[in-house]
Short mmCIF file of C-alpha atoms in Angstrom, two decimals:
data_model
loop_
_atom_site.label_atom_id
_atom_site.label_comp_id
_atom_site.label_asym_id
_atom_site.label_seq_id
_atom_site.Cartn_x
_atom_site.Cartn_y
_atom_site.Cartn_z
CA MET V 14 182.09 -88.35 -71.48
CA LYS V 15 182.21 -92.11 -71.61
CA GLY V 16 180.35 -93.97 -74.34
CA ARG V 17 178.19 -95.93 -71.95
CA THR V 18 177.21 -92.67 -70.25
CA LEU V 19 175.92 -91.39 -73.56
CA VAL V 20 173.95 -94.60 -73.94
CA ARG V 21 172.62 -94.08 -70.42
CA HIS V 22 171.52 -90.53 -71.25
CA VAL V 23 169.68 -91.66 -74.38
CA ARG V 24 168.05 -94.50 -72.43
CA GLU V 25 167.05 -92.12 -69.64
CA GLY V 26 165.64 -89.66 -72.18
CA PHE V 27 163.38 -92.39 -73.58
CA LYS V 28 162.42 -93.66 -70.13
CA ASN V 29 161.55 -90.16 -68.94
CA LEU V 30 159.07 -89.84 -71.78
CA GLY V 31 157.24 -92.85 -70.39
CA ARG V 32 157.63 -91.95 -66.71
CA ASN V 33 156.10 -88.54 -67.31
CA GLY V 34 153.44 -89.97 -69.59
CA TRP V 35 150.76 -87.28 -69.45
CA MET V 36 153.21 -84.42 -69.40
CA SER V 37 154.97 -85.86 -72.43
CA PHE V 38 151.62 -86.24 -74.12
CA ALA V 39 150.78 -82.59 -73.42
CA SER V 40 154.10 -81.41 -74.80
CA ILE V 41 153.88 -83.59 -77.89
CA SER V 42 150.34 -82.34 -78.52
CA ALA V 43 151.51 -78.74 -78.27
CA VAL V 44 154.27 -79.46 -80.77
CA THR V 45 151.83 -81.27 -83.07
CA ILE V 46 149.27 -78.49 -83.17
CA MET V 47 151.81 -75.74 -83.72
CA LEU V 48 153.61 -77.67 -86.43
CA ILE V 49 150.36 -78.32 -88.31
CA VAL V 50 149.72 -74.58 -88.41
CA VAL V 51 153.31 -73.73 -89.33
CA GLY V 52 153.35 -76.46 -91.99
CA ALA V 53 150.09 -75.29 -93.58
CA PHE V 54 151.38 -71.73 -93.71
CA LEU V 55 154.67 -72.87 -95.19
CA LEU V 56 152.78 -74.59 -98.00
CA LEU V 57 150.63 -71.53 -98.56
CA VAL V 58 153.55 -69.10 -98.60
CA MET V 59 155.65 -71.31 -100.86
CA ASN V 60 152.78 -71.58 -103.33
CA ILE V 61 152.18 -67.84 -103.29
CA ASN V 62 155.88 -67.39 -103.90
CA HIS V 63 155.74 -69.81 -106.79
CA PHE V 64 152.78 -67.91 -108.25
CA ILE V 65 154.61 -64.62 -107.92
CA GLN V 66 157.59 -66.11 -109.71
CA THR V 67 155.46 -67.33 -112.58
CA VAL V 68 153.93 -63.89 -113.01
CA GLU V 69 157.28 -62.18 -112.78
CA GLU V 70 158.79 -64.45 -115.38
CA ASP V 71 156.26 -63.20 -117.91
CA VAL V 72 157.93 -59.81 -117.78
CA GLU V 73 159.93 -59.22 -120.96
CA VAL V 74 161.79 -56.42 -122.71
CA ARG V 75 160.87 -55.59 -126.33
CA VAL V 76 163.62 -53.93 -128.29
CA TYR V 77 162.29 -52.36 -131.50
CA VAL V 78 164.78 -52.12 -134.33
CA ASP V 79 165.25 -48.90 -136.27
CA LEU V 80 163.30 -49.09 -139.60
CA THR V 81 166.38 -48.03 -141.51
CA ALA V 82 168.61 -50.80 -140.19
CA THR V 83 169.92 -53.24 -142.79
CA GLU V 84 169.90 -56.98 -142.27
CA GLU V 85 173.62 -56.84 -141.41
CA GLU V 86 173.02 -54.20 -138.79
CA GLN V 87 170.16 -56.25 -137.31
CA LYS V 88 172.48 -59.21 -136.88
CA GLU V 89 175.07 -56.98 -135.24
CA LEU V 90 172.43 -55.67 -132.87
CA ALA V 91 171.36 -59.20 -132.00
CA GLU V 92 174.97 -60.01 -131.08
CA GLU V 93 175.27 -56.87 -128.99
CA LEU V 94 172.00 -57.62 -127.18
CA LYS V 95 173.31 -61.06 -126.27
CA GLN V 96 176.34 -59.40 -124.70
CA ILE V 97 174.28 -57.36 -122.25
CA ASP V 98 174.70 -58.47 -118.65
CA TYR V 99 171.93 -60.62 -117.14
CA VAL V 100 170.24 -61.40 -120.47
CA GLU V 101 168.98 -64.94 -120.27
CA SER V 102 167.29 -65.43 -123.62
CA ILE V 103 166.71 -63.51 -126.81
CA THR V 104 163.98 -64.14 -129.40
CA TYR V 105 163.52 -62.47 -132.76
CA LEU V 106 160.06 -61.22 -133.69
CA SER V 107 159.79 -59.95 -137.28
CA LYS V 108 157.32 -57.18 -138.06
CA ASP V 109 155.03 -59.64 -139.87
CA GLU V 110 154.90 -61.94 -136.86
CA GLY V 111 154.34 -58.90 -134.71
CA LEU V 112 151.36 -57.91 -136.80
CA ASP V 113 149.92 -61.43 -136.64
CA GLN V 114 150.13 -61.31 -132.83
CA LEU V 115 148.54 -57.87 -132.77
CA ILE V 116 145.64 -58.88 -135.02
CA ASP V 117 145.04 -62.04 -133.01
CA SER V 118 144.91 -60.10 -129.78
CA LEU V 119 142.43 -57.53 -131.12
CA GLY V 120 139.61 -59.93 -131.91
CA GLU V 121 137.31 -60.55 -134.86
CA GLU V 122 135.50 -57.21 -135.32
CA ASN V 123 138.59 -55.23 -136.13
CA ARG V 124 140.28 -57.92 -138.15
CA GLU V 125 139.48 -56.45 -141.51
CA VAL V 126 140.73 -52.99 -140.65
CA PHE V 127 144.08 -54.36 -139.62
CA GLU V 128 144.31 -56.95 -142.38
CA SER V 129 144.69 -53.98 -144.74
CA LEU V 130 147.87 -53.06 -142.90
CA ARG V 131 149.55 -56.15 -144.23
CA GLU V 132 150.22 -54.24 -147.45
CA GLU V 133 152.20 -51.60 -145.66
CA ASN V 134 153.28 -52.93 -142.25
CA PRO V 135 153.94 -49.95 -139.92
CA LEU V 136 155.55 -52.10 -137.20
CA ASN V 137 159.23 -52.56 -136.44
CA ASP V 138 161.14 -55.77 -136.26
CA ALA V 139 161.81 -56.55 -132.58
CA PHE V 140 163.92 -58.62 -130.22
CA ILE V 141 162.35 -59.99 -127.07
CA LEU V 142 164.71 -60.28 -124.11
CA HIS V 143 164.25 -62.12 -120.83
CA ALA V 144 166.40 -61.13 -117.88
CA GLU V 145 168.01 -63.76 -115.69
CA GLU V 146 166.14 -62.35 -112.70
CA PRO V 147 162.81 -60.59 -113.23
CA GLN V 148 164.00 -57.84 -110.91
CA LEU V 149 166.87 -57.10 -113.33
CA THR V 150 164.51 -56.30 -116.22
CA LYS V 151 164.86 -52.56 -115.82
CA GLN V 152 168.63 -52.77 -115.95
CA VAL V 153 168.56 -54.87 -119.11
CA ALA V 154 166.14 -52.43 -120.73
CA THR V 155 168.36 -49.44 -119.94
CA SER V 156 171.42 -51.14 -121.42
CA ALA V 157 169.49 -52.05 -124.58
CA GLU V 158 168.34 -48.46 -125.05
CA ASN V 159 171.90 -47.25 -125.49
CA LEU V 160 172.72 -49.53 -128.44
CA SER V 161 172.69 -48.21 -131.99
CA HIS V 162 169.85 -49.07 -134.42
CA VAL V 163 167.46 -49.31 -131.51
CA GLU V 164 164.42 -47.19 -132.02
CA ARG V 165 162.82 -47.72 -128.63
CA VAL V 166 162.67 -50.19 -125.77
CA ASN V 167 159.45 -51.21 -124.05
CA TYR V 168 159.05 -53.29 -120.92
CA GLY V 169 155.78 -51.92 -119.59
CA LYS V 170 157.64 -49.71 -117.15
CA ASP V 171 154.77 -48.62 -114.90
CA VAL V 172 153.03 -51.96 -114.79
CA VAL V 173 156.23 -53.86 -114.11
CA GLU V 174 157.33 -51.55 -111.35
CA GLN V 175 153.93 -51.80 -109.68
CA LEU V 176 154.00 -55.55 -110.08
CA PHE V 177 157.35 -55.78 -108.36
CA THR V 178 156.16 -53.55 -105.52
CA VAL V 179 153.21 -55.88 -104.98
CA THR V 180 155.25 -59.07 -105.23
CA ASN V 181 157.89 -57.74 -102.85
CA VAL V 182 155.23 -56.83 -100.30
CA LEU V 183 153.67 -60.28 -100.67
CA ARG V 184 157.04 -61.96 -100.11
CA THR V 185 157.78 -59.86 -97.04
CA VAL V 186 154.35 -60.58 -95.58
CA GLY V 187 154.94 -64.30 -96.16
CA ILE V 188 158.30 -64.27 -94.42
CA VAL V 189 157.00 -62.21 -91.50
CA LEU V 190 154.03 -64.56 -91.11
CA ILE V 191 156.23 -67.65 -91.06
CA LEU V 192 158.75 -66.13 -88.66
CA GLY V 193 156.02 -64.81 -86.37
CA LEU V 194 154.27 -68.16 -86.33
CA THR V 195 157.48 -70.04 -85.71
CA PHE V 196 158.38 -67.82 -82.77
CA THR V 197 154.89 -68.13 -81.30
CA ALA V 198 155.17 -71.88 -81.72
CA MET V 199 158.58 -71.94 -80.03
CA PHE V 200 157.25 -69.89 -77.13
CA LEU V 201 154.16 -72.03 -76.60
CA ILE V 202 155.98 -75.32 -76.92
CA SER V 203 158.84 -74.36 -74.64
CA ASN V 204 156.31 -73.14 -72.09
CA THR V 205 154.54 -76.47 -72.08
CA ILE V 206 157.84 -78.28 -71.74
CA LYS V 207 158.79 -75.93 -68.93
CA LEU V 208 155.69 -77.04 -67.02
CA THR V 209 156.74 -80.67 -67.31
CA ILE V 210 160.20 -79.85 -66.03
CA VAL V 211 159.07 -77.67 -63.14
CA ALA V 212 157.27 -80.76 -61.93
CA ARG V 213 160.65 -82.47 -61.87
CA GLN V 214 162.52 -79.84 -59.91
CA LYS V 215 162.92 -82.29 -57.04
CA GLU V 216 164.57 -84.80 -59.33
CA ILE V 217 167.11 -82.23 -60.46
CA GLN V 218 167.75 -81.15 -56.89
CA ILE V 219 168.50 -84.74 -55.87
CA MET V 220 170.80 -85.20 -58.84
CA LYS V 221 172.74 -82.17 -57.72
CA LEU V 222 172.95 -83.45 -54.16
CA VAL V 223 174.41 -86.80 -55.15
CA GLY V 224 177.10 -84.98 -57.14
CA ALA V 225 175.84 -84.93 -60.72
CA THR V 226 177.55 -82.36 -62.91
CA ASN V 227 175.32 -79.91 -64.75
CA GLY V 228 176.22 -81.54 -68.05
CA PHE V 229 175.18 -84.93 -66.74
CA ILE V 230 171.80 -83.56 -65.66
CA ARG V 231 171.21 -81.74 -68.93
CA TRP V 232 171.85 -84.63 -71.32
CA PRO V 233 168.74 -86.73 -70.68
CA PHE V 234 166.65 -83.57 -70.89
CA PHE V 235 168.31 -82.79 -74.20
CA VAL V 236 167.39 -86.24 -75.51
CA GLU V 237 163.88 -85.96 -74.11
CA GLY V 238 163.31 -82.53 -75.66
CA PHE V 239 164.59 -83.80 -78.99
CA LEU V 240 162.22 -86.77 -78.84
CA LEU V 241 159.24 -84.59 -77.88
CA GLY V 242 159.92 -82.40 -80.90
CA VAL V 243 160.44 -85.21 -83.37
CA LEU V 244 157.47 -87.25 -82.13
CA GLY V 245 155.35 -84.12 -82.29
CA ALA V 246 156.27 -83.70 -85.96
CA ILE V 247 154.92 -87.09 -87.08
CA ILE V 248 151.21 -86.23 -87.31
CA PRO V 249 151.82 -82.82 -88.93
CA ILE V 250 153.99 -84.45 -91.59
CA ALA V 251 151.34 -87.07 -92.33
CA ILE V 252 148.70 -84.33 -92.60
CA ILE V 253 150.89 -82.13 -94.78
CA ILE V 254 151.78 -84.86 -97.26
CA GLY V 255 148.31 -86.45 -97.35
CA GLY V 256 146.38 -83.19 -97.32
CA TYR V 257 148.46 -81.52 -99.96
CA GLN V 258 148.27 -84.53 -102.22
CA TYR V 259 144.48 -84.47 -101.92
CA LEU V 260 144.34 -80.74 -102.54
CA TYR V 261 146.67 -81.00 -105.50
CA ALA V 262 144.66 -83.78 -107.15
CA ASN V 263 141.31 -82.02 -106.74
CA PHE V 264 142.27 -78.40 -107.10
CA MET V 265 144.25 -78.91 -110.29
CA ASN V 266 141.30 -80.59 -112.06
CA GLN V 267 138.86 -77.83 -111.23
CA LEU V 268 141.01 -74.84 -112.00
CA SER V 269 143.02 -75.15 -115.15
CA ILE V 270 144.10 -71.53 -115.25
CA ASP V 271 147.69 -71.97 -116.22
CA PHE V 272 149.19 -69.22 -114.10
CA ALA V 273 147.55 -70.47 -110.91
CA GLU V 274 149.45 -73.71 -110.84
CA LEU V 275 150.13 -75.40 -107.49
CA LEU V 276 153.65 -76.61 -106.84
CA PRO V 277 153.94 -80.37 -107.42
CA VAL V 278 153.53 -82.55 -104.30
CA PHE V 279 157.16 -83.71 -104.37
CA PRO V 280 159.69 -82.46 -103.44
CA LEU V 281 157.72 -79.63 -101.80
CA THR V 282 156.03 -81.67 -99.06
CA LEU V 283 159.28 -83.50 -98.29
CA GLN V 284 161.11 -80.20 -97.89
CA VAL V 285 158.37 -78.88 -95.63
CA SER V 286 158.44 -82.14 -93.63
CA ALA V 287 162.19 -81.89 -93.12
CA LEU V 288 161.73 -78.32 -91.98
CA LEU V 289 158.99 -79.36 -89.53
CA ILE V 290 161.16 -82.10 -88.00
CA GLY V 291 163.96 -79.56 -87.71
CA ILE V 292 161.77 -76.94 -86.05
CA GLY V 293 160.24 -79.56 -83.74
CA ALA V 294 163.59 -80.94 -82.62
CA LEU V 295 165.09 -77.48 -82.19
CA VAL V 296 162.16 -76.17 -80.18
CA GLY V 297 162.00 -79.32 -78.05
CA VAL V 298 165.69 -79.21 -77.19
CA TRP V 299 165.69 -75.47 -76.66
CA GLY V 300 162.58 -75.53 -74.48
CA SER V 301 163.82 -78.33 -72.30
CA LEU V 302 167.35 -76.96 -71.84
CA MET V 303 166.06 -73.46 -71.05
CA SER V 304 163.79 -74.91 -68.40
CA VAL V 305 166.45 -77.08 -66.78
CA ARG V 306 168.85 -74.16 -66.58
CA LYS V 307 166.76 -72.47 -63.93
CA PHE V 308 167.00 -75.39 -61.53
CA LEU V 309 170.66 -76.17 -61.86
CA LYS V 310 171.72 -73.63 -59.23
CA VAL V 311 171.32 -75.64 -56.04
CA MET E 1 193.76 -88.58 -36.22
CA MET E 2 192.92 -87.08 -39.53
CA ILE E 3 190.79 -83.96 -39.59
CA MET E 4 187.66 -84.48 -41.69
CA ILE E 5 185.74 -81.23 -41.25
CA GLU E 6 187.04 -77.97 -39.88
CA MET E 7 185.26 -74.63 -39.52
CA ARG E 8 187.32 -71.58 -38.73
CA ASN E 9 185.54 -68.48 -37.49
CA VAL E 10 182.54 -69.19 -39.72
CA SER E 11 179.67 -66.71 -39.79
CA LYS E 12 176.63 -66.74 -42.01
CA THR E 13 174.13 -64.01 -42.64
CA TYR E 14 171.51 -64.73 -45.28
CA ALA E 15 170.97 -62.35 -48.17
CA ASN E 16 167.76 -61.07 -46.55
CA GLY E 17 169.77 -59.98 -43.51
CA VAL E 18 168.83 -62.86 -41.22
CA PRO E 19 171.86 -63.94 -39.18
CA ALA E 20 172.25 -67.72 -38.90
CA LEU E 21 175.71 -68.54 -37.53
CA HIS E 22 178.26 -66.60 -35.49
CA SER E 23 182.01 -67.26 -35.43
CA ILE E 24 181.79 -71.04 -35.37
CA ASP E 25 185.02 -72.91 -34.67
CA VAL E 26 184.85 -76.65 -34.79
CA VAL E 27 186.99 -79.64 -35.70
CA ILE E 28 185.53 -83.05 -36.53
CA GLU E 29 187.90 -85.96 -37.02
CA LYS E 30 187.64 -88.93 -39.30
CA GLY E 31 185.42 -91.67 -37.94
CA GLU E 32 183.57 -89.53 -35.41
CA PHE E 33 179.82 -89.69 -34.77
CA VAL E 34 178.53 -86.25 -33.88
CA TYR E 35 175.05 -85.08 -32.87
CA ILE E 36 174.12 -81.51 -33.64
CA VAL E 37 171.38 -80.45 -31.23
CA GLY E 38 169.57 -77.23 -30.47
CA PRO E 39 166.20 -75.56 -30.75
CA SER E 40 164.51 -75.03 -34.11
CA GLY E 41 165.94 -72.07 -35.98
CA ALA E 42 169.18 -72.17 -33.97
CA GLY E 43 171.28 -72.67 -37.09
CA LYS E 44 171.63 -76.47 -37.25
CA SER E 45 170.49 -76.70 -40.84
CA THR E 46 172.71 -73.84 -41.95
CA PHE E 47 175.64 -75.54 -40.21
CA ILE E 48 174.96 -78.71 -42.18
CA LYS E 49 174.32 -77.02 -45.51
CA MET E 50 177.67 -75.29 -45.18
CA ILE E 51 179.42 -78.67 -45.30
CA TYR E 52 178.06 -79.81 -48.67
CA ARG E 53 178.10 -76.26 -49.94
CA GLU E 54 174.48 -75.60 -50.41
CA GLU E 55 175.33 -72.43 -48.47
CA ARG E 56 178.56 -70.47 -48.36
CA PRO E 57 179.87 -68.76 -45.23
CA THR E 58 179.79 -64.96 -45.33
CA GLU E 59 182.91 -64.98 -43.15
CA GLY E 60 185.52 -67.58 -42.27
CA SER E 61 186.31 -70.87 -44.00
CA VAL E 62 185.04 -74.44 -44.10
CA PHE E 63 187.62 -77.16 -44.78
CA ILE E 64 186.84 -80.70 -45.88
CA GLN E 65 189.92 -82.90 -45.58
CA GLY E 66 192.06 -79.78 -45.58
CA SER E 67 190.66 -78.04 -48.66
CA ASP E 68 188.77 -74.78 -48.38
CA ILE E 69 185.42 -75.52 -50.01
CA GLY E 70 184.44 -71.85 -50.07
CA LYS E 71 187.00 -71.46 -52.81
CA LEU E 72 185.55 -74.19 -55.02
CA LYS E 73 184.31 -73.11 -58.39
CA GLU E 74 180.73 -73.92 -59.37
CA LYS E 75 182.05 -76.70 -61.60
CA GLN E 76 183.92 -78.43 -58.79
CA ILE E 77 181.01 -78.65 -56.38
CA PRO E 78 179.68 -81.96 -57.78
CA TYR E 79 183.00 -83.58 -56.98
CA LEU E 80 182.83 -82.33 -53.37
CA ARG E 81 179.32 -83.75 -53.04
CA ARG E 82 180.45 -87.18 -54.15
CA LYS E 83 182.53 -87.36 -50.98
CA ILE E 84 179.54 -86.51 -48.82
CA GLY E 85 176.34 -88.50 -48.43
CA VAL E 86 173.28 -86.56 -47.33
CA ILE E 87 170.15 -87.94 -45.64
CA PHE E 88 167.03 -85.81 -45.18
CA GLN E 89 164.06 -85.84 -42.88
CA ASP E 90 161.75 -86.13 -45.92
CA PHE E 91 163.90 -88.84 -47.60
CA LYS E 92 163.97 -87.06 -50.98
CA LEU E 93 163.49 -90.22 -53.01
CA LEU E 94 162.42 -90.10 -56.65
CA PRO E 95 158.86 -91.46 -56.62
CA LYS E 96 158.97 -92.89 -60.13
CA LEU E 97 162.15 -94.88 -59.63
CA SER E 98 162.36 -98.24 -57.91
CA VAL E 99 164.39 -98.73 -54.74
CA PHE E 100 167.21 -100.16 -56.79
CA GLU E 101 167.14 -97.28 -59.28
CA ASN E 102 167.03 -94.66 -56.54
CA VAL E 103 170.20 -96.05 -55.01
CA ALA E 104 171.89 -96.74 -58.34
CA PHE E 105 171.34 -93.11 -59.24
CA ALA E 106 174.23 -91.92 -57.06
CA LEU E 107 176.56 -94.30 -58.90
CA GLU E 108 175.30 -93.55 -62.41
CA VAL E 109 176.15 -89.94 -61.74
CA ILE E 110 179.81 -90.85 -61.21
CA GLU E 111 179.75 -93.02 -64.33
CA GLU E 112 180.39 -96.42 -62.75
CA PRO E 113 180.01 -99.44 -65.04
CA ARG E 114 176.63 -101.15 -64.83
CA ASP E 115 177.87 -104.40 -63.33
CA VAL E 116 179.72 -102.48 -60.60
CA ILE E 117 176.56 -100.48 -59.95
CA ARG E 118 174.50 -103.66 -59.66
CA GLN E 119 176.85 -105.31 -57.26
CA ARG E 120 177.42 -102.25 -55.10
CA VAL E 121 173.71 -101.36 -54.88
CA MET E 122 172.84 -104.88 -53.74
CA GLU E 123 175.60 -104.66 -51.13
CA VAL E 124 174.26 -101.49 -49.57
CA LEU E 125 170.66 -102.70 -49.79
CA ASP E 126 171.88 -105.63 -47.75
CA ILE E 127 173.38 -103.27 -45.15
CA VAL E 128 170.01 -101.49 -44.78
CA HIS E 129 168.10 -104.82 -44.91
CA LEU E 130 166.13 -103.98 -48.05
CA LYS E 131 167.56 -106.47 -50.51
CA SER E 132 164.18 -108.14 -50.92
CA LYS E 133 162.45 -104.89 -51.82
CA ALA E 134 164.80 -103.70 -54.56
CA ARG E 135 162.03 -103.59 -57.16
CA PHE E 136 159.50 -101.73 -55.03
CA LEU E 137 158.58 -98.10 -55.59
CA PRO E 138 159.06 -95.69 -52.66
CA ASP E 139 155.28 -95.33 -52.27
CA GLU E 140 154.99 -99.03 -51.56
CA LEU E 141 157.33 -98.79 -48.56
CA SER E 142 156.87 -97.67 -44.96
CA GLY E 143 158.52 -94.45 -43.72
CA GLY E 144 161.34 -96.34 -42.04
CA GLU E 145 162.00 -98.35 -45.18
CA GLN E 146 162.05 -95.21 -47.29
CA GLN E 147 164.58 -93.63 -44.94
CA ARG E 148 166.70 -96.76 -45.23
CA VAL E 149 166.64 -96.40 -49.01
CA SER E 150 167.87 -92.84 -48.67
CA ILE E 151 170.63 -94.03 -46.32
CA ALA E 152 171.62 -96.64 -48.90
CA ARG E 153 171.78 -93.92 -51.53
CA ALA E 154 173.91 -91.74 -49.26
CA ILE E 155 176.51 -94.45 -48.57
CA VAL E 156 176.56 -96.29 -51.89
CA ASN E 157 179.54 -94.40 -53.28
CA ASP E 158 181.57 -94.77 -50.10
CA PRO E 159 181.52 -91.16 -48.95
CA HIS E 160 183.92 -89.94 -46.29
CA VAL E 161 181.16 -88.16 -44.43
CA VAL E 162 177.45 -88.86 -44.04
CA ILE E 163 175.30 -85.91 -43.03
CA ALA E 164 171.86 -86.62 -41.67
CA ASP E 165 169.42 -83.75 -41.19
CA GLU E 166 166.85 -85.03 -38.65
CA PRO E 167 166.77 -88.52 -40.18
CA THR E 168 164.31 -89.76 -37.56
CA GLY E 169 162.11 -86.66 -37.55
CA ASN E 170 159.25 -88.23 -39.51
CA LEU E 171 159.46 -91.70 -37.98
CA ASP E 172 157.86 -93.43 -35.01
CA PRO E 173 160.22 -94.21 -32.08
CA GLU E 174 160.68 -97.87 -32.90
CA THR E 175 161.60 -97.19 -36.51
CA ALA E 176 163.90 -94.41 -35.36
CA TRP E 177 165.94 -96.93 -33.37
CA GLU E 178 166.25 -99.11 -36.44
CA ILE E 179 167.67 -96.19 -38.37
CA MET E 180 170.13 -95.49 -35.55
CA ASP E 181 171.33 -99.10 -35.63
CA ILE E 182 172.11 -98.70 -39.29
CA LEU E 183 173.87 -95.36 -38.85
CA GLU E 184 176.00 -96.78 -36.04
CA ASP E 185 176.82 -99.73 -38.23
CA ILE E 186 177.97 -97.39 -41.00
CA ASN E 187 180.00 -95.39 -38.48
CA ARG E 188 181.72 -98.56 -37.29
CA ARG E 189 182.82 -99.15 -40.89
CA GLY E 190 184.79 -95.91 -40.62
CA THR E 191 182.47 -93.28 -42.06
CA THR E 192 182.23 -89.95 -40.23
CA ILE E 193 178.64 -89.15 -39.33
CA LEU E 194 177.05 -85.80 -38.52
CA MET E 195 173.47 -85.95 -37.40
CA ALA E 196 171.21 -83.03 -36.59
CA THR E 197 168.42 -84.18 -34.33
CA HIS E 198 165.65 -83.28 -31.93
CA ASN E 199 165.39 -86.81 -30.59
CA GLN E 200 166.28 -86.54 -26.93
CA SER E 201 166.12 -90.22 -26.03
CA ILE E 202 168.40 -91.22 -28.87
CA VAL E 203 171.05 -88.67 -27.89
CA ASN E 204 170.82 -89.66 -24.25
CA THR E 205 170.96 -93.40 -24.92
CA ILE E 206 173.50 -93.73 -27.72
CA LYS E 207 176.19 -91.55 -26.18
CA LYS E 208 178.29 -89.70 -28.72
CA ARG E 209 179.88 -86.30 -29.12
CA VAL E 210 177.22 -83.58 -28.86
CA ILE E 211 177.52 -80.11 -30.34
CA ALA E 212 174.74 -77.79 -29.15
CA ILE E 213 173.94 -74.74 -31.22
CA GLU E 214 171.84 -71.84 -29.94
CA SER E 215 171.18 -68.57 -31.74
CA GLY E 216 173.96 -69.33 -34.19
CA ARG E 217 176.67 -70.08 -31.61
CA ILE E 218 178.14 -73.32 -30.28
CA VAL E 219 177.15 -73.31 -26.64
CA ARG E 220 178.33 -76.80 -25.71
CA ASP E 221 180.63 -79.40 -27.24
CA GLU E 222 180.96 -82.55 -25.15
CA TRP E 223 182.21 -86.07 -25.69
CA ARG E 224 179.58 -88.58 -24.73
CA GLY E 225 177.24 -85.73 -23.84
CA GLY E 226 173.47 -85.76 -23.31
CA TYR E 227 170.73 -83.93 -25.13
CA GLY E 228 170.66 -81.29 -22.39
CA TYR E 229 167.34 -79.67 -23.24
CA GLU E 230 164.10 -80.30 -21.46
CA ARG E 231 161.10 -80.49 -23.73
#
């Protein structure tokens, strides 16, 4: 294809937007509305995902050291624990620190009872491990169990497994929602675009009669579809960035529960915006090419 | 003389079983002006559509300048159509494009440079006497003027053949004569013209070769013939 032909196609694509003013407006509106919904859901799902991650990262493995182990043997064990696959970090918690934590967590009434334990601390020294991926916690725990001088390993087996079941379900639901919404959006948008092109069947027929190749006919529609999609993404992007910023500023002040943190405005909203432009352009192009295809056989 | 269009034993039956043409044999030479006459539904339109390959024969072959167009692949059809200009009863102009743009369209399709397009479009608008209305939209023109625009579009890329399917069908008698003047003019410049028509007085006055089709068969093929049907 010659360069000036490409220029012609781009120019025609722009002109067609104007020539079919109301139809273009209808298509762009369809894109806009669907992208607002998709964008809002993307933000929601990404925040839920972030929340899940935060919760999951709190999962840890406690490795209690055998009471009989000497200091040398404890150091050896620490080295061995570091060698385990997928261990990200390792922290030492002596039995005195452990007792402090325990007493703190039990509250004032029982303080005195437990203070007496300080004389004869019944707890073990412990190592706290974090796995690289929360889902790998179980594997890390199993490996730790097999080392010598380990009395027992605790990672809240039942709770953790239930937690992961819940988080996995939440993730799947999120992905299904986004995919379902995106497909619905694609269907609705391409249908609207199809209506605008059916109205131009005559134009395509004439192009074919004067000897236009199918490629030549498709190009301006490609450009037009692309423009419809990208133009349709402008308002959703403005709403996503503005709205999320507002939400972030107000929501974060009211709720200072640390595990319910919203993702920061940037780069999240920029990523979502890029995705919306991408979806818009893709759907626009796809919708318009699919519709033209039907009329090319003359 | 060079053979422009040749049909050998061409038959056409539509997919729904309706027969349209029966063993048509015809030779049209370069530079001829041919009327295709006959009652409605006789097969005139099918005959014409066969030439620019909107329809394919079920039997036999159609040759344009010696090449069998039934054997063309889908991809090659546009290049066949660039050699043939088509004019319709309903003009088939794009309502949102100006006169100039409607005509330029046929040249943009074959990727001519813009200055060539400009020059050539103004030339043909001159031939059809519409130079002064280049910027008008089709809706702003009379029926005769619109048909002249469609003629300009059909001849702008110098086709070898111009096919006109009842070009005067929607026009009043006076305007119809205007259109005929232009078609004759184009024919004198060497372009082969095939015109399907119901217009008795035109056929009887401007004497040309007449091919009469009835029930899918050629029943008459005369040089300087008359319309031959009473209405």
